[in-house]
Amino acid sequence: MKIKIKIVITLILSCWLLVSCSKNEEIKNNSPVTRFVESALNERGVSFGMTEEEVIAAETLNFLTNTDPYATHVTENYTRKTIYSETTTKFGDYDAIITYRFQNNSLYSMEYSIDVNYSGTDVLSTPAYTVFLDFALKYADILGDPNISEENSGYVWDSYNNIWTDSEDAEEAKYIINLYAIYNQYKDEYSDTVHILFVGGFNE
């Protein structure tokens, strides 16, 4: 249930932000967000618009295809596909799984997912939020305050969400950085996840 909540929220957020990418406003190449996103992809030797085969060839990790219907969808005229790294890789001080998402076999999203595992005695210290805050402060130093910053508390899960875009108007963004953490209030395994999502590359 927790994994599906994460996938659904990620896809809803990505779709909402990317609908605006059909607009014709010129990408601001000097935007700190644009440079930061492109740098993050360059570190892995990939770029937006690459096919799945090109990304896998450029990567040093092995990848699994996700068969979850929320993440992979194929019709006669449209495909959406998600692949996950089989093992973790270093992202800053943390171990992370890499996710790539493709629309019509064109890369539009790269995501790092960091699992935060802890014992029951550490529940009240909210370890996932600590990792989220670590990235939030570092990114704010480079990118400034996020365009969108939200905290939500629900019956089953809480979440923290920061979004930086290459445009002051988030609906006109072409490049997006989304940092978010979701964790259950009722924890059985004491494991939550922090996500860093880089989105862009449309209409270039």
Short mmCIF file of C-alpha atoms in Angstrom, two decimals:
data_model
loop_
_atom_site.label_atom_id
_atom_site.label_comp_id
_atom_site.label_asym_id
_atom_site.label_seq_id
_atom_site.Cartn_x
_atom_site.Cartn_y
_atom_site.Cartn_z
CA MET A 1 0.00 0.00 0.00
CA LYS A 2 2.82 2.38 0.90
CA ILE A 3 4.63 1.78 -2.40
CA LYS A 4 1.44 2.33 -4.42
CA ILE A 5 0.72 5.58 -2.58
CA LYS A 6 4.22 6.79 -3.50
CA ILE A 7 3.83 5.80 -7.15
CA VAL A 8 0.38 7.38 -7.49
CA ILE A 9 1.48 10.63 -5.87
CA THR A 10 4.63 10.77 -8.00
CA LEU A 11 2.71 10.22 -11.22
CA ILE A 12 -0.05 12.68 -10.34
CA LEU A 13 2.53 15.34 -9.46
CA SER A 14 4.59 14.68 -12.58
CA CYS A 15 1.56 14.80 -14.87
CA TRP A 16 0.27 18.01 -13.26
CA LEU A 17 3.59 19.75 -13.64
CA LEU A 18 4.29 18.47 -17.17
CA VAL A 19 0.95 19.39 -18.72
CA SER A 20 2.28 22.93 -18.90
CA CYS A 21 5.27 21.80 -20.96
CA SER A 22 3.17 22.05 -24.11
CA LYS A 23 3.44 25.83 -23.88
CA ASN A 24 5.85 27.52 -26.26
CA GLU A 25 7.72 29.78 -23.85
CA GLU A 26 11.47 29.53 -24.41
CA ILE A 27 13.44 27.56 -21.84
CA LYS A 28 15.54 29.79 -19.62
CA ASN A 29 18.92 28.16 -20.12
CA ASN A 30 20.51 30.39 -17.50
CA SER A 31 18.10 29.19 -14.81
CA PRO A 32 19.85 27.65 -11.76
CA VAL A 33 17.23 24.89 -11.81
CA THR A 34 17.92 24.11 -15.48
CA ARG A 35 21.65 23.92 -14.85
CA PHE A 36 21.18 21.85 -11.69
CA VAL A 37 18.90 19.32 -13.41
CA GLU A 38 21.15 18.98 -16.44
CA SER A 39 24.18 18.56 -14.18
CA ALA A 40 22.42 15.81 -12.22
CA LEU A 41 21.72 13.92 -15.44
CA ASN A 42 25.21 14.52 -16.82
CA GLU A 43 26.68 12.86 -13.73
CA ARG A 44 25.03 9.63 -14.87
CA GLY A 45 25.84 10.16 -18.54
CA VAL A 46 22.21 10.55 -19.61
CA SER A 47 20.04 13.35 -20.97
CA PHE A 48 16.36 14.00 -21.50
CA GLY A 49 15.03 12.59 -24.75
CA MET A 50 17.19 9.46 -24.64
CA THR A 51 15.49 6.15 -25.38
CA GLU A 52 15.35 3.37 -22.81
CA GLU A 53 18.05 1.48 -24.72
CA GLU A 54 20.34 4.53 -24.75
CA VAL A 55 19.90 5.11 -21.01
CA ILE A 56 20.63 1.48 -20.16
CA ALA A 57 23.71 1.55 -22.41
CA ALA A 58 24.98 4.71 -20.68
CA GLU A 59 24.35 3.40 -17.16
CA THR A 60 26.72 1.41 -14.99
CA LEU A 61 23.85 -0.27 -13.11
CA ASN A 62 21.43 -3.00 -14.18
CA PHE A 63 17.75 -2.09 -14.41
CA LEU A 64 14.44 -3.85 -13.92
CA THR A 65 11.27 -2.99 -15.81
CA ASN A 66 8.37 -2.15 -13.54
CA THR A 67 5.14 -3.93 -14.45
CA ASP A 68 2.96 -1.95 -12.05
CA PRO A 69 0.06 -0.58 -14.16
CA TYR A 70 0.36 2.80 -12.45
CA ALA A 71 3.92 3.18 -13.75
CA THR A 72 3.86 1.29 -17.06
CA HIS A 73 1.14 1.86 -19.63
CA VAL A 74 1.05 0.87 -23.30
CA THR A 75 -1.56 1.67 -25.93
CA GLU A 76 -1.47 1.83 -29.72
CA ASN A 77 -0.41 5.49 -29.72
CA TYR A 78 1.10 6.05 -26.29
CA THR A 79 3.61 4.36 -23.99
CA ARG A 80 4.74 5.17 -20.48
CA LYS A 81 7.48 3.05 -18.97
CA THR A 82 9.45 3.02 -15.74
CA ILE A 83 12.70 1.19 -14.98
CA TYR A 84 14.40 0.77 -11.59
CA SER A 85 18.02 0.03 -10.74
CA GLU A 86 18.53 -3.44 -9.27
CA THR A 87 20.96 -2.13 -6.67
CA THR A 88 21.57 1.16 -4.90
CA THR A 89 24.10 3.79 -5.86
CA LYS A 90 25.59 6.64 -3.86
CA PHE A 91 23.69 9.93 -3.96
CA GLY A 92 25.40 12.39 -1.69
CA ASP A 93 25.86 10.63 1.64
CA TYR A 94 23.05 8.15 1.00
CA ASP A 95 22.35 4.91 -0.85
CA ALA A 96 19.58 5.34 -3.43
CA ILE A 97 17.64 3.43 -6.04
CA ILE A 98 17.48 5.19 -9.42
CA THR A 99 14.24 5.37 -11.38
CA TYR A 100 13.96 6.48 -15.01
CA ARG A 101 10.62 7.29 -16.63
CA PHE A 102 9.93 7.39 -20.35
CA GLN A 103 7.03 8.73 -22.36
CA ASN A 104 6.86 7.35 -25.90
CA ASN A 105 10.38 5.96 -25.28
CA SER A 106 11.77 9.41 -24.48
CA LEU A 107 13.38 10.03 -21.08
CA TYR A 108 11.62 12.77 -19.11
CA SER A 109 12.34 11.95 -15.48
CA MET A 110 15.15 10.67 -13.27
CA GLU A 111 14.55 9.99 -9.59
CA TYR A 112 16.65 8.98 -6.60
CA SER A 113 14.79 7.12 -3.82
CA ILE A 114 16.47 6.83 -0.43
CA ASP A 115 15.10 4.31 2.04
CA VAL A 116 15.42 5.43 5.64
CA ASN A 117 15.39 2.47 8.03
CA TYR A 118 15.30 2.88 11.80
CA SER A 119 14.29 1.23 15.04
CA GLY A 120 11.09 1.77 16.97
CA THR A 121 12.89 3.92 19.53
CA ASP A 122 13.67 6.45 16.77
CA VAL A 123 10.09 6.93 15.54
CA LEU A 124 9.52 10.27 17.24
CA SER A 125 12.70 11.75 15.74
CA THR A 126 11.20 11.34 12.22
CA PRO A 127 14.40 10.16 10.48
CA ALA A 128 12.95 10.56 6.97
CA TYR A 129 12.26 14.22 7.65
CA THR A 130 15.86 14.66 8.78
CA VAL A 131 17.10 13.39 5.41
CA PHE A 132 14.52 15.53 3.61
CA LEU A 133 15.67 18.60 5.54
CA ASP A 134 19.32 17.85 4.72
CA PHE A 135 18.58 18.04 0.99
CA ALA A 136 16.12 20.92 1.36
CA LEU A 137 18.72 23.15 3.03
CA LYS A 138 21.48 22.24 0.57
CA TYR A 139 19.24 22.85 -2.45
CA ALA A 140 17.94 26.12 -1.01
CA ASP A 141 21.53 27.38 -0.73
CA ILE A 142 22.01 26.75 -4.45
CA LEU A 143 18.53 27.36 -5.88
CA GLY A 144 16.91 29.71 -3.41
CA ASP A 145 13.58 29.07 -1.72
CA PRO A 146 11.37 26.47 -3.43
CA ASN A 147 8.53 27.69 -5.65
CA ILE A 148 6.20 25.34 -3.80
CA SER A 149 6.63 24.08 -0.24
CA GLU A 150 3.98 21.90 1.37
CA GLU A 151 3.47 19.85 4.49
CA ASN A 152 0.51 17.48 4.67
CA SER A 153 -0.71 15.33 7.52
CA GLY A 154 -3.15 12.53 6.81
CA TYR A 155 -4.79 9.71 8.71
CA VAL A 156 -2.35 7.11 7.36
CA TRP A 157 0.67 9.09 6.15
CA ASP A 158 2.43 12.43 6.41
CA SER A 159 4.41 14.13 3.65
CA TYR A 160 6.82 16.97 3.02
CA ASN A 161 7.16 18.40 -0.48
CA ASN A 162 9.46 21.05 -1.99
CA ILE A 163 9.42 21.98 -5.69
CA TRP A 164 11.89 24.19 -7.54
CA THR A 165 11.16 25.20 -11.15
CA ASP A 166 12.96 27.14 -13.89
CA SER A 167 10.10 29.65 -14.00
CA GLU A 168 8.55 31.83 -11.31
CA ASP A 169 5.20 30.54 -12.58
CA ALA A 170 5.26 26.81 -11.79
CA GLU A 171 2.68 26.14 -14.50
CA GLU A 172 5.14 27.36 -17.14
CA ALA A 173 8.06 25.28 -15.88
CA LYS A 174 10.11 23.18 -18.27
CA TYR A 175 12.63 21.94 -15.69
CA ILE A 176 11.57 20.79 -12.25
CA ILE A 177 13.22 19.48 -9.09
CA ASN A 178 10.85 17.79 -6.66
CA LEU A 179 12.09 16.75 -3.22
CA TYR A 180 9.56 14.91 -1.12
CA ALA A 181 9.25 12.50 1.79
CA ILE A 182 6.30 10.27 2.64
CA TYR A 183 6.02 8.19 5.76
CA ASN A 184 3.34 6.20 7.52
CA GLN A 185 2.04 7.23 10.89
CA TYR A 186 1.42 3.57 11.66
CA LYS A 187 4.75 1.90 11.00
CA ASP A 188 5.35 -1.83 11.04
CA GLU A 189 8.80 -2.07 9.49
CA TYR A 190 10.06 1.43 10.42
CA SER A 191 11.16 2.28 6.90
CA ASP A 192 10.28 5.44 4.96
CA THR A 193 11.55 6.91 1.70
CA VAL A 194 12.83 10.29 0.56
CA HIS A 195 12.60 11.05 -3.18
CA ILE A 196 14.51 13.53 -5.36
CA LEU A 197 12.89 13.86 -8.77
CA PHE A 198 14.39 15.65 -11.79
CA VAL A 199 11.92 16.36 -14.62
CA GLY A 200 12.27 18.10 -17.97
CA GLY A 201 13.35 17.89 -21.55
CA PHE A 202 10.04 18.45 -23.30
CA ASN A 203 9.72 20.55 -26.48
CA GLU A 204 13.42 21.27 -26.82
#
